[in-house]
PDB file of C-alpha atoms in Angstrom:
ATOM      1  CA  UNK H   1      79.491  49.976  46.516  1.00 41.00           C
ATOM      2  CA  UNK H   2      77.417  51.454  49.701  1.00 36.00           C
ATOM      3  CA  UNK H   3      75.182  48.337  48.755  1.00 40.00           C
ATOM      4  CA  UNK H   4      77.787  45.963  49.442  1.00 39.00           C
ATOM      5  CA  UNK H   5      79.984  48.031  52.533  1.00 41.00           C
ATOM      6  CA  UNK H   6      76.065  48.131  54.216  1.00 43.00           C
ATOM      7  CA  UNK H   7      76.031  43.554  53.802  1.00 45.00           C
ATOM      8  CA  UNK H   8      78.977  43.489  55.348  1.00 48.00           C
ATOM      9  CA  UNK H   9      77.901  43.782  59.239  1.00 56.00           C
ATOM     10  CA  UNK H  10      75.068  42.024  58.308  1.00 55.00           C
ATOM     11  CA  UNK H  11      77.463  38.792  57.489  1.00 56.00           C
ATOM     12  CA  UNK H  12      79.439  39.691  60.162  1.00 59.00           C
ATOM     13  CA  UNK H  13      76.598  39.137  62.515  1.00 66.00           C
ATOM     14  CA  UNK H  14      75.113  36.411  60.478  1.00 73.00           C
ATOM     15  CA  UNK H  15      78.573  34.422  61.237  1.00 70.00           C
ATOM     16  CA  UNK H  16      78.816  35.217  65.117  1.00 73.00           C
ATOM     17  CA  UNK H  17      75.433  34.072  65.633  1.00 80.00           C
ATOM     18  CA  UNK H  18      76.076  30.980  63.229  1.00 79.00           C
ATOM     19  CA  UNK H  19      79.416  30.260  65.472  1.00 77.00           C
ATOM     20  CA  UNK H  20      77.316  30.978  68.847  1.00 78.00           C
ATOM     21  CA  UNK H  21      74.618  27.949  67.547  1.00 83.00           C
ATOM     22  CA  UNK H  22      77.414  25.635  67.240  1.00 82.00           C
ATOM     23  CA  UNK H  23      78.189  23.483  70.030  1.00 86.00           C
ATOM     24  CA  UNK H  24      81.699  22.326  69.434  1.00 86.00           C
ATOM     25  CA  UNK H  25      82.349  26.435  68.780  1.00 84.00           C
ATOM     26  CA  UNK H  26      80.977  27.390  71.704  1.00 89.00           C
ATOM     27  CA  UNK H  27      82.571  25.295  73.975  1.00 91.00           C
ATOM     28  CA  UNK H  28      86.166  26.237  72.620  1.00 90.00           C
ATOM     29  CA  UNK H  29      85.076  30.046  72.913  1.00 90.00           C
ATOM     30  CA  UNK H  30      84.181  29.421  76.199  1.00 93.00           C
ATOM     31  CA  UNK H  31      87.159  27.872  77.466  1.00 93.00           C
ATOM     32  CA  UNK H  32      89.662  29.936  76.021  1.00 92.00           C
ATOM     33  CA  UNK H  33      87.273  32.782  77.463  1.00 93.00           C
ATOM     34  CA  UNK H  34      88.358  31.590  80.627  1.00 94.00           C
ATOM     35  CA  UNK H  35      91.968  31.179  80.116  1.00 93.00           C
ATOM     36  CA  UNK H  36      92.425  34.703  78.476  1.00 93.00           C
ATOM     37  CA  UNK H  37      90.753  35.960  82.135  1.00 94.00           C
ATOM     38  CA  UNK H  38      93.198  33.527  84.020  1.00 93.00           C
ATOM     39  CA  UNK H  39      96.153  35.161  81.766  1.00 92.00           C
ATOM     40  CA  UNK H  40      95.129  39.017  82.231  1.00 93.00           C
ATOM     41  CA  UNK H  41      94.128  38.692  86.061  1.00 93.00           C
ATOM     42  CA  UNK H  42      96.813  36.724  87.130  1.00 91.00           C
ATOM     43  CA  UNK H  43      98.672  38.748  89.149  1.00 90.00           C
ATOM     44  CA  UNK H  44      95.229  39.094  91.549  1.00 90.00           C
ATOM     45  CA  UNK H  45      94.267  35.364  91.217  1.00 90.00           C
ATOM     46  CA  UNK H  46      98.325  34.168  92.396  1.00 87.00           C
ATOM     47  CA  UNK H  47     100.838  36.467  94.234  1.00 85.00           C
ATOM     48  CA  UNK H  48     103.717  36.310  91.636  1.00 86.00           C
ATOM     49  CA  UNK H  49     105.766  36.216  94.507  1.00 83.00           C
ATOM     50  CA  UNK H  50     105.170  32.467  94.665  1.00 81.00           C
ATOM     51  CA  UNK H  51     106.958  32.151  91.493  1.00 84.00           C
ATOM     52  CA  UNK H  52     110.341  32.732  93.515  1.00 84.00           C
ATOM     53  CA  UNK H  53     112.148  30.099  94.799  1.00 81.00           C
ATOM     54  CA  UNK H  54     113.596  32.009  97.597  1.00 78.00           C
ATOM     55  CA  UNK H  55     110.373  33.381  99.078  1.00 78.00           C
ATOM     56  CA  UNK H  56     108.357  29.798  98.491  1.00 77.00           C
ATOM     57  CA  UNK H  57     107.184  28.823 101.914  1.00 78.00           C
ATOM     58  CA  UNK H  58     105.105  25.717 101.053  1.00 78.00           C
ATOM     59  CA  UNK H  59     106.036  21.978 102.007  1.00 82.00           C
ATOM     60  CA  UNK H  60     108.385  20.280  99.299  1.00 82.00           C
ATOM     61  CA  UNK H  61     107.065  17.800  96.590  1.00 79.00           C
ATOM     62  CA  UNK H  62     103.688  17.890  98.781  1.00 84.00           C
ATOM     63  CA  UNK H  63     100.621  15.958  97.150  1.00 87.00           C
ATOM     64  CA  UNK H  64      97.329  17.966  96.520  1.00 88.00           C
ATOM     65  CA  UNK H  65      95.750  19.466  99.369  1.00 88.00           C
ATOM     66  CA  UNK H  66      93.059  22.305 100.564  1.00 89.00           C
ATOM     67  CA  UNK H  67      96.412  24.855 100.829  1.00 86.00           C
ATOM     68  CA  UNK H  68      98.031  23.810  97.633  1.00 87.00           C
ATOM     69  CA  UNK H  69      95.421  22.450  94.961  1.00 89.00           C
ATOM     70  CA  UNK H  70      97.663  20.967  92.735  1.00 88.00           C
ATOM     71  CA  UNK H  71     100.947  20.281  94.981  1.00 87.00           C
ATOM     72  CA  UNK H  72     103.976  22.092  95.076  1.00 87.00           C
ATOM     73  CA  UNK H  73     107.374  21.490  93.247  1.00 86.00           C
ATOM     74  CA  UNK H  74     110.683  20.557  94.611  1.00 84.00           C
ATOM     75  CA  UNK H  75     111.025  24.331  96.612  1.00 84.00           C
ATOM     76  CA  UNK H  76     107.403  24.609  97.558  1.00 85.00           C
ATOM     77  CA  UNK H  77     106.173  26.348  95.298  1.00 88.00           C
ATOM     78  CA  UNK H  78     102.369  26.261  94.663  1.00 89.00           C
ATOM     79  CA  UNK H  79     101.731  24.377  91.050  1.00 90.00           C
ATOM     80  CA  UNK H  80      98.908  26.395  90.828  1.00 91.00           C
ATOM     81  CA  UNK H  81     100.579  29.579  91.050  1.00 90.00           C
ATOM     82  CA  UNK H  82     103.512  28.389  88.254  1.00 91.00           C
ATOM     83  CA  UNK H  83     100.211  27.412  85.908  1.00 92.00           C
ATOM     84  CA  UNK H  84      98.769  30.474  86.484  1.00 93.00           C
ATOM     85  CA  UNK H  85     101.271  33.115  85.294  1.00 92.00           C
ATOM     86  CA  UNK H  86     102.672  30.493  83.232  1.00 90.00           C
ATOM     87  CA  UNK H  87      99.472  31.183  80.772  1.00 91.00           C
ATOM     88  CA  UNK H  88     100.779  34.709  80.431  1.00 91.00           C
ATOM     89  CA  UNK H  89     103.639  33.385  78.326  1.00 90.00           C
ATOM     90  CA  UNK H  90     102.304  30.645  76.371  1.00 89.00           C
ATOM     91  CA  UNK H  91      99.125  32.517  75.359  1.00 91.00           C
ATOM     92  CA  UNK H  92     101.532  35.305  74.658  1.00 90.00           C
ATOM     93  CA  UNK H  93     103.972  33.548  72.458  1.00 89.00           C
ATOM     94  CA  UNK H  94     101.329  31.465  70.553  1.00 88.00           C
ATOM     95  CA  UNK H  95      99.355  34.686  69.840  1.00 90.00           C
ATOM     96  CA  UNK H  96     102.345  36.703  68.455  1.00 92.00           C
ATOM     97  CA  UNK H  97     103.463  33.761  67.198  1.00 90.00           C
ATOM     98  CA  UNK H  98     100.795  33.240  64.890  1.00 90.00           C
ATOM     99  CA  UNK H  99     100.600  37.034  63.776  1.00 91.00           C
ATOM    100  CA  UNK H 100     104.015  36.244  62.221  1.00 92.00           C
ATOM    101  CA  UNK H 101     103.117  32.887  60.718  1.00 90.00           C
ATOM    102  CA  UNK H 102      99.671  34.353  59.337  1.00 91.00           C
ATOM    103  CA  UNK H 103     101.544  37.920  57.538  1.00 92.00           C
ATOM    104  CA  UNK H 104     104.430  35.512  56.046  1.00 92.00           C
ATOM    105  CA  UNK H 105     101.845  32.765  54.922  1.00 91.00           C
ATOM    106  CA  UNK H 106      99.120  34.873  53.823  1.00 91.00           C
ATOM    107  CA  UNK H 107     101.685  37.106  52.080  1.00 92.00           C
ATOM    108  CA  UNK H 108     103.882  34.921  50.288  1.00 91.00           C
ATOM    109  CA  UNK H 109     100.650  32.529  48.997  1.00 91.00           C
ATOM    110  CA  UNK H 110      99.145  35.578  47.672  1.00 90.00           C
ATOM    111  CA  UNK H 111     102.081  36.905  46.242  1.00 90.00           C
ATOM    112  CA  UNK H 112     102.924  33.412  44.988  1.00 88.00           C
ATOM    113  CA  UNK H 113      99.602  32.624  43.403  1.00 86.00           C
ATOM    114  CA  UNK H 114      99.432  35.599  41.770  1.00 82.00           C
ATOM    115  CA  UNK H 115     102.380  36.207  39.501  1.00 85.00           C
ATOM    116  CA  UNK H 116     102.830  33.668  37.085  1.00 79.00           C
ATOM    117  CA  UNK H 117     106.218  32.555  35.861  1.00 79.00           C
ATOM    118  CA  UNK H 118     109.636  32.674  37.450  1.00 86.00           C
ATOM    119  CA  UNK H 119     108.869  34.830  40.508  1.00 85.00           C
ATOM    120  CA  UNK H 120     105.526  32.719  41.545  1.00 83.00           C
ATOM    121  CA  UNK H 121     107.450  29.682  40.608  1.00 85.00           C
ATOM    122  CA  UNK H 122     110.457  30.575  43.009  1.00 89.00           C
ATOM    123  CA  UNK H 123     108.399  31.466  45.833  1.00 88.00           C
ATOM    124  CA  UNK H 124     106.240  28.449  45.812  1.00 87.00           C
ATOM    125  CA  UNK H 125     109.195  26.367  45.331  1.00 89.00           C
ATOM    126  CA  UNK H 126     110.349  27.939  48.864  1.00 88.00           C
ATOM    127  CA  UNK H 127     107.586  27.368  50.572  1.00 88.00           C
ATOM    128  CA  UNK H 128     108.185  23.693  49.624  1.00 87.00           C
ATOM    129  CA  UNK H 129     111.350  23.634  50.542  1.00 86.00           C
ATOM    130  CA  UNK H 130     109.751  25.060  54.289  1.00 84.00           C
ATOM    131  CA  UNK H 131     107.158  22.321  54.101  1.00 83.00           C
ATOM    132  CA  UNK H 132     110.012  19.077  53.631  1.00 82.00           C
ATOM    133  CA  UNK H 133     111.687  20.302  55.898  1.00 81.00           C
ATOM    134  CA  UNK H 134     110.758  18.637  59.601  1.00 78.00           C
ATOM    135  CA  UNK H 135     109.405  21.801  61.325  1.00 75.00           C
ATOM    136  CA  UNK H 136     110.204  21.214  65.349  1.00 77.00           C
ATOM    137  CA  UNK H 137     113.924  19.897  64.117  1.00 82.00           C
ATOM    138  CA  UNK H 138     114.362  23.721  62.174  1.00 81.00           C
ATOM    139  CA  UNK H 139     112.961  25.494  65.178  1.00 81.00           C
ATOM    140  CA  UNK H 140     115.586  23.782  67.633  1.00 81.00           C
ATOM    141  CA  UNK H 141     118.202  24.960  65.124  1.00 82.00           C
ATOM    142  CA  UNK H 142     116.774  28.763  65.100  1.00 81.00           C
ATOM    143  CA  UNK H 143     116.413  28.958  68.399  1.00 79.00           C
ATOM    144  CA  UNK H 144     120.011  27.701  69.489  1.00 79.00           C
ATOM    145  CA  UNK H 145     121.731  29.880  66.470  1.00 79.00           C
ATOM    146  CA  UNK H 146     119.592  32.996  67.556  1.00 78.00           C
ATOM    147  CA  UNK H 147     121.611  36.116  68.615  1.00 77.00           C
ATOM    148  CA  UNK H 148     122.319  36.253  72.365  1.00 73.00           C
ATOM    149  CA  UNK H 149     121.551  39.967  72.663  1.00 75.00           C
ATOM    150  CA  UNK H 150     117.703  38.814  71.727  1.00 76.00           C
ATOM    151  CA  UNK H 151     115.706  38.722  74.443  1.00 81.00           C
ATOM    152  CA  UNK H 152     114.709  34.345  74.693  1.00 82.00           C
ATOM    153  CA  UNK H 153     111.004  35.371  74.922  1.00 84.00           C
ATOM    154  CA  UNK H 154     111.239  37.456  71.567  1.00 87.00           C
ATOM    155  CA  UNK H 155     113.554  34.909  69.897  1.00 85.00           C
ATOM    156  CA  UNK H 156     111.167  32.162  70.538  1.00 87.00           C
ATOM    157  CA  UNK H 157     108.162  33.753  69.196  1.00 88.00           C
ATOM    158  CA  UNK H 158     110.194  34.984  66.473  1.00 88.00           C
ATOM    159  CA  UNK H 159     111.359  30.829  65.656  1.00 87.00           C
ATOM    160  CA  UNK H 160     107.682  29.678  66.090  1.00 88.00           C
ATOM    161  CA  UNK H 161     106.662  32.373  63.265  1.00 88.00           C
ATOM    162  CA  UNK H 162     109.112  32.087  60.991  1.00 87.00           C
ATOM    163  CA  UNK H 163     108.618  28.297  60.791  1.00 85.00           C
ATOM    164  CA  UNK H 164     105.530  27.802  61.001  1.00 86.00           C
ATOM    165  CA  UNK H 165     104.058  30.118  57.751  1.00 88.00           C
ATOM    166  CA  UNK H 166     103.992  27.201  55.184  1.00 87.00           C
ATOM    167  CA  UNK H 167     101.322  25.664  55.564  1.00 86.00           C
ATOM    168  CA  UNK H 168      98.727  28.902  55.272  1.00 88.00           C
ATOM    169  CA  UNK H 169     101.022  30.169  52.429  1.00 90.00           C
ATOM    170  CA  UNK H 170     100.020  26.790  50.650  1.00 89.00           C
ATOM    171  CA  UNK H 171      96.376  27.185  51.325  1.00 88.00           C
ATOM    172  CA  UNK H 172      96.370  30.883  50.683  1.00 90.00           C
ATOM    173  CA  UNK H 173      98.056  29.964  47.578  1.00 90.00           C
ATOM    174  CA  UNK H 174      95.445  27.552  46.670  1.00 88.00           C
ATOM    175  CA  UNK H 175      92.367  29.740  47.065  1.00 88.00           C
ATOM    176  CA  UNK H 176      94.312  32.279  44.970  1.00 88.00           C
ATOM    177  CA  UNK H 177      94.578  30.420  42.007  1.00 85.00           C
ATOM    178  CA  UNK H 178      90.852  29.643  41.937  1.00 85.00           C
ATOM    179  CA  UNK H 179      90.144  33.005  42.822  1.00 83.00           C
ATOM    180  CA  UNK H 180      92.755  34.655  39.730  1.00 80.00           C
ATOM    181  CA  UNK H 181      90.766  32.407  37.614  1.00 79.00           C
ATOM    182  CA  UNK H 182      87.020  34.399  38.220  1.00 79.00           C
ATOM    183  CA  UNK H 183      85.403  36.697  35.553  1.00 79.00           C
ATOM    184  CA  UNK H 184      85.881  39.831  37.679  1.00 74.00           C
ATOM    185  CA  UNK H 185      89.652  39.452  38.432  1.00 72.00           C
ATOM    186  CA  UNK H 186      89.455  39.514  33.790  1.00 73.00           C
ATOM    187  CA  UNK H 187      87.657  42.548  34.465  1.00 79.00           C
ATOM    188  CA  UNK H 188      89.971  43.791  37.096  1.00 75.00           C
ATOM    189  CA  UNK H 189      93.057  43.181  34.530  1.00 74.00           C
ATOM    190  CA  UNK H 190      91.024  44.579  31.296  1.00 76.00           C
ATOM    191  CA  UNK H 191      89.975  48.012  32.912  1.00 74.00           C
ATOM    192  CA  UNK H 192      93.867  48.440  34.045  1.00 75.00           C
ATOM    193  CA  UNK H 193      94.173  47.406  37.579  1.00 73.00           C
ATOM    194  CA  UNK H 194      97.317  47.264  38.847  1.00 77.00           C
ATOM    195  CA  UNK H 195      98.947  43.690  40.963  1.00 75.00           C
ATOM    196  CA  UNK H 196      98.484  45.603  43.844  1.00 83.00           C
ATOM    197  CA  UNK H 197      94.718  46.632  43.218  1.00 78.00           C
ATOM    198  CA  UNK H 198      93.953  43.249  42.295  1.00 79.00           C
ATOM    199  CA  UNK H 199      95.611  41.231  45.350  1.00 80.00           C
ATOM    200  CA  UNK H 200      94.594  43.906  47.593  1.00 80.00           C
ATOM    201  CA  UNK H 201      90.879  44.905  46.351  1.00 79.00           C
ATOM    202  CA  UNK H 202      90.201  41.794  44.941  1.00 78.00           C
ATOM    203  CA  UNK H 203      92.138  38.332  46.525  1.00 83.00           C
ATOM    204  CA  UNK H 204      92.987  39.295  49.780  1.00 84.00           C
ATOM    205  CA  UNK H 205      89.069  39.899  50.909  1.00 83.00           C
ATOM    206  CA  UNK H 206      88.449  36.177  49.301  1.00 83.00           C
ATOM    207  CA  UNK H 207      91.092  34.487  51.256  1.00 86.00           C
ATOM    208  CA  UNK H 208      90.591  36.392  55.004  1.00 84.00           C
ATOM    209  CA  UNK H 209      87.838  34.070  55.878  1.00 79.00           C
ATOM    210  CA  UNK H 210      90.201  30.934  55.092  1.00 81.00           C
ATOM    211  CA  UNK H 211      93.253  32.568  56.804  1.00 85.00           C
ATOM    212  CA  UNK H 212      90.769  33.181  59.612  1.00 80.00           C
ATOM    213  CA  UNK H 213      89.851  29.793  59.690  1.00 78.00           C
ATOM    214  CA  UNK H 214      93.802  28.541  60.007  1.00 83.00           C
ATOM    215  CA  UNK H 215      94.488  30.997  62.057  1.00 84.00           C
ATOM    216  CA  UNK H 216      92.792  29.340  65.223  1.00 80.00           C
ATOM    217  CA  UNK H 217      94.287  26.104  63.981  1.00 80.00           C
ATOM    218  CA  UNK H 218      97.507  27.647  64.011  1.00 85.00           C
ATOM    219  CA  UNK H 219      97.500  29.138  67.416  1.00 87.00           C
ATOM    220  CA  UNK H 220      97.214  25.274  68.908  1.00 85.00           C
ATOM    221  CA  UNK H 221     100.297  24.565  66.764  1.00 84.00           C
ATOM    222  CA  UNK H 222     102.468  27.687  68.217  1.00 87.00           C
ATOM    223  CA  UNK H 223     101.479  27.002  71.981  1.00 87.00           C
ATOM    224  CA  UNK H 224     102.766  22.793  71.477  1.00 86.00           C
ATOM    225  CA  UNK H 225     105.598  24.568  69.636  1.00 85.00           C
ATOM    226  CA  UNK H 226     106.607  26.978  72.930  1.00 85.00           C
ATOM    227  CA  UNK H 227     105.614  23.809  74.888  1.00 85.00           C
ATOM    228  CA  UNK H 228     107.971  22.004  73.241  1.00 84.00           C
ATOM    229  CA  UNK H 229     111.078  24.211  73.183  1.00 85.00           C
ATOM    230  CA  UNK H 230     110.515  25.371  76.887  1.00 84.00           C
ATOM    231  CA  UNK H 231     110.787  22.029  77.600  1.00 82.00           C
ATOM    232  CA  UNK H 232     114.116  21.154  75.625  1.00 81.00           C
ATOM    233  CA  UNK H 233     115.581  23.901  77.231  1.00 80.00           C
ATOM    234  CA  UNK H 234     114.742  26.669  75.113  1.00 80.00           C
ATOM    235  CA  UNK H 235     112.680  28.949  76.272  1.00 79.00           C
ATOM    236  CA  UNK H 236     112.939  31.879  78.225  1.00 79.00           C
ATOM    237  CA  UNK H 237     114.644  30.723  81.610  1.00 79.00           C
ATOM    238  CA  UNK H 238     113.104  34.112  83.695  1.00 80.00           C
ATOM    239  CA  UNK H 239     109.731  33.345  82.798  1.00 85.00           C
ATOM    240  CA  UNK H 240     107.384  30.863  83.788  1.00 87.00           C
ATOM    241  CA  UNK H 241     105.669  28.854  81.366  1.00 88.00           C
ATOM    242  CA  UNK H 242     103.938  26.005  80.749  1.00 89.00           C
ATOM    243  CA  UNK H 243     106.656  24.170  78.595  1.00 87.00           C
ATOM    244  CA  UNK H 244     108.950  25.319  81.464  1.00 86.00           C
ATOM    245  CA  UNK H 245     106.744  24.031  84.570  1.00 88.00           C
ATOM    246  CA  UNK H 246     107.829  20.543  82.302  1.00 88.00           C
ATOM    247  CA  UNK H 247     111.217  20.923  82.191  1.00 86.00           C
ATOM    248  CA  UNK H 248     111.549  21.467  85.544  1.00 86.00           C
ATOM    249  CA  UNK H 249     109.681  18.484  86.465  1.00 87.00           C
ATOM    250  CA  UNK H 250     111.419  16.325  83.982  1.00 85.00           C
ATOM    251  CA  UNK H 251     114.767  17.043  84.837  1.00 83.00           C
ATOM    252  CA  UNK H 252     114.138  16.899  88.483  1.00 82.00           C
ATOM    253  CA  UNK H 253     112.778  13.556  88.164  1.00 82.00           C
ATOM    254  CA  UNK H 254     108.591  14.433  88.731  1.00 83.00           C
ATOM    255  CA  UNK H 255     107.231  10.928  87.800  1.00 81.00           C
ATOM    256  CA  UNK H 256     110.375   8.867  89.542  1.00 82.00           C
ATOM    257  CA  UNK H 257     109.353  10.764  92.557  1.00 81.00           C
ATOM    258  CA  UNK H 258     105.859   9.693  92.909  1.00 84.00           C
ATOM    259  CA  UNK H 259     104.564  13.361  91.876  1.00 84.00           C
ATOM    260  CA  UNK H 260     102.570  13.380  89.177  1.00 88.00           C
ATOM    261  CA  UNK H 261     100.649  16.297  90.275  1.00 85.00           C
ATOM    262  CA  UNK H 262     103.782  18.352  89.113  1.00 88.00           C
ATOM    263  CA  UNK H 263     103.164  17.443  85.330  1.00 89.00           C
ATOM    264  CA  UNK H 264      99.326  17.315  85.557  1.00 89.00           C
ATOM    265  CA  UNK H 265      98.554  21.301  86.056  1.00 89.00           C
ATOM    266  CA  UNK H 266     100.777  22.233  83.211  1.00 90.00           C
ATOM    267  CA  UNK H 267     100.065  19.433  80.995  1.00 90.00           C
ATOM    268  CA  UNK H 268      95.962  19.237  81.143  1.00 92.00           C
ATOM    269  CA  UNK H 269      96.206  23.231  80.354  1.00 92.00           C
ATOM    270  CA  UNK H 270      98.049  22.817  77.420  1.00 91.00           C
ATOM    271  CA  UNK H 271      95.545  20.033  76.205  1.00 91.00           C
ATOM    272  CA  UNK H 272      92.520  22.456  76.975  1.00 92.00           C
ATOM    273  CA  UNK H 273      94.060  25.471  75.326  1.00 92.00           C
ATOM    274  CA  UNK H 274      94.884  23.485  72.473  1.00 90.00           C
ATOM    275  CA  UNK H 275      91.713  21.559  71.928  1.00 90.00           C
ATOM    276  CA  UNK H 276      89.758  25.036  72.844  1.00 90.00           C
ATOM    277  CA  UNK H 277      91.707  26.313  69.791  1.00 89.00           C
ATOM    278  CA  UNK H 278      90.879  23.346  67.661  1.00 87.00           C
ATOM    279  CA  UNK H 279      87.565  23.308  68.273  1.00 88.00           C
ATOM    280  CA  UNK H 280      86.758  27.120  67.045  1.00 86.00           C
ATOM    281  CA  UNK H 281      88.956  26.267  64.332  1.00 83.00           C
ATOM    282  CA  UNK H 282      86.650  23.418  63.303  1.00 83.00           C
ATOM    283  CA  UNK H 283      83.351  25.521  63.822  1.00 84.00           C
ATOM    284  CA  UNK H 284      84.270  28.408  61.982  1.00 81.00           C
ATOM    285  CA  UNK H 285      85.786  25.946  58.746  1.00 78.00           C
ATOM    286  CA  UNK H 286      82.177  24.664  58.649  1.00 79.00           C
ATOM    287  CA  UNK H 287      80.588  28.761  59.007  1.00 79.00           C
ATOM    288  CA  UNK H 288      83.001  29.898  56.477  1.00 71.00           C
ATOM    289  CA  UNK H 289      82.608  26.949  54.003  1.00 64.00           C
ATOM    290  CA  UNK H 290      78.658  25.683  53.841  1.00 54.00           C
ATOM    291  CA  UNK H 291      80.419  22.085  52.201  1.00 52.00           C
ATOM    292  CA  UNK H 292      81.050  21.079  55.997  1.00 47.00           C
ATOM    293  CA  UNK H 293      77.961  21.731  57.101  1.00 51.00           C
ATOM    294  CA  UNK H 294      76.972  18.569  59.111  1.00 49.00           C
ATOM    295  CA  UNK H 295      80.291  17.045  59.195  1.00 48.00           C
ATOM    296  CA  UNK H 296      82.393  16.608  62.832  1.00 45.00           C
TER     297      UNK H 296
END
């Protein structure tokens, strides 16, 4: 047992220095790198007074300029400044987001891999029923039907998780058959162990690298997801996001008005996030499993 608890930091650091070889890896790490710095330090790198309307001072609907490097909005405010803080909340909702959707997933697709019969059958028939149904057409549902006495930013985060579990639960189901099926989970069963031994001691430390793998896929998937709903409306109207930055220019007519540079801050983010994302999601699927070694 010491044998094995003294390999572990040595895989640990065998798989950070595989992930810092690989290019594709890298260049995700780095980018979200800098966005995580953008969302901590924003309040130094923009004065969040910019974000209100009342105390913008900047010309309306201006183009690009030294002053304003991506424009201002319809009440002078600096895009920048919007695209700035708005990481704070997208980063913030797709990362809590994603805690949710990982517990429910990785729970249920253990639990339903596991237990054999009518309990295993009901849950995986559930998360079926989750996977039919069209996700971004359930959140919109959630997140209008949510209680009003929830604050919007916790509601939203809450809608992304709970919606957005199925897929890992079907993976995580997945690996547990196969791994239910090994000699030492017979063993594990023969000398006594209990469910909770096994999944715990035994399945759970089999599956974390795959869950770790979705995870960063999953992340991408929660920040469209805020994106999305802050756009239709349905985010948190006293916080600037990304998704909101959108709305606004949507509604206000952005692209009928000539300025594109409105939509352009918000929306190239959002595509480097979630590529950034993507891309250490892809680099640690080929670490974790040696079969995609090679591929792109």
């Amino acid at each position: 047992m010491s044998a094995l608890a003294a390999a572990a930091p040595r895989r640990r650091t065998s798989a950070w220095r595989a992930f810092l070889r690989d290019r594709e890896g890298l260049s995700g790490l780095i980018v979200l790198t800098l966005f995580g710095l953008v969302a901590i330090f924003a309040s130094v790198l923009a004065d969040p007074a910019g974000l209100e309307v009342t105390k913008a001072d900047g010309p309306l609907a201006a183009a690009p300029s030294w002053d304003y490097p991506l424009g201002t909005d319809h009440a002078g405010r600096s895009v920048l400044t919007m695209v700035i803080h708005g990481s704070q909340v997208t980063l913030l909702v797709g990362l809590a987001a994603t805690v949710i959707s990982m517990l429910l997933g990785t729970l249920i697709g253990i639990t339903s891999g596991h237990f054999q019969g009518l309990f295993g059958g009901a849950l995986n028939r559930f998360t079926e029923w989750f996977l039919v149904i069209p996700y971004l057409p359930l959140a919109i549902v959630l997140a209008t039907v949510f209680p009003a006495d929830v604050p919007k930013l916790i509601a939203v985060i809450i809608v992304i998780g709970v919606t957005s579990w199925s897929g890992t639960a079907r993976l995580v189901r997945a690996q547990t058959l196969a791994i239910e099926a090994r000699p030492y989970l017979e063993r594990a069963r023969a000398l006594g162990g209990g469910h909770w031994h096994q999944m715990t001691r035994h399945v759970l430390p089999n599956v974390m690298p795959l869950v770790l793998a979705n995870t960063t896929l999953t992340v991408s998937i929660a920040i469209i997801a805020e994106t999305t709903l802050s756009f239709l409306g349905l985010g948190d109207p006293l916080r600037v996001s990304w998704g909101r930055v959108l709305d606004e220019a949507y509604a206000l007519g952005a692209i009928d008005r000539g300025a594109w540079w409105w939509v352009l801050g918000p929306g190239v983010a959002v595509v480097l996030v979630v590529r950034a994302f993507n891309m250490c999601g892809r680099a640690l699927e080929r670490i974790l499993d040696p079969r995609l070694e090679g591929r792109s």
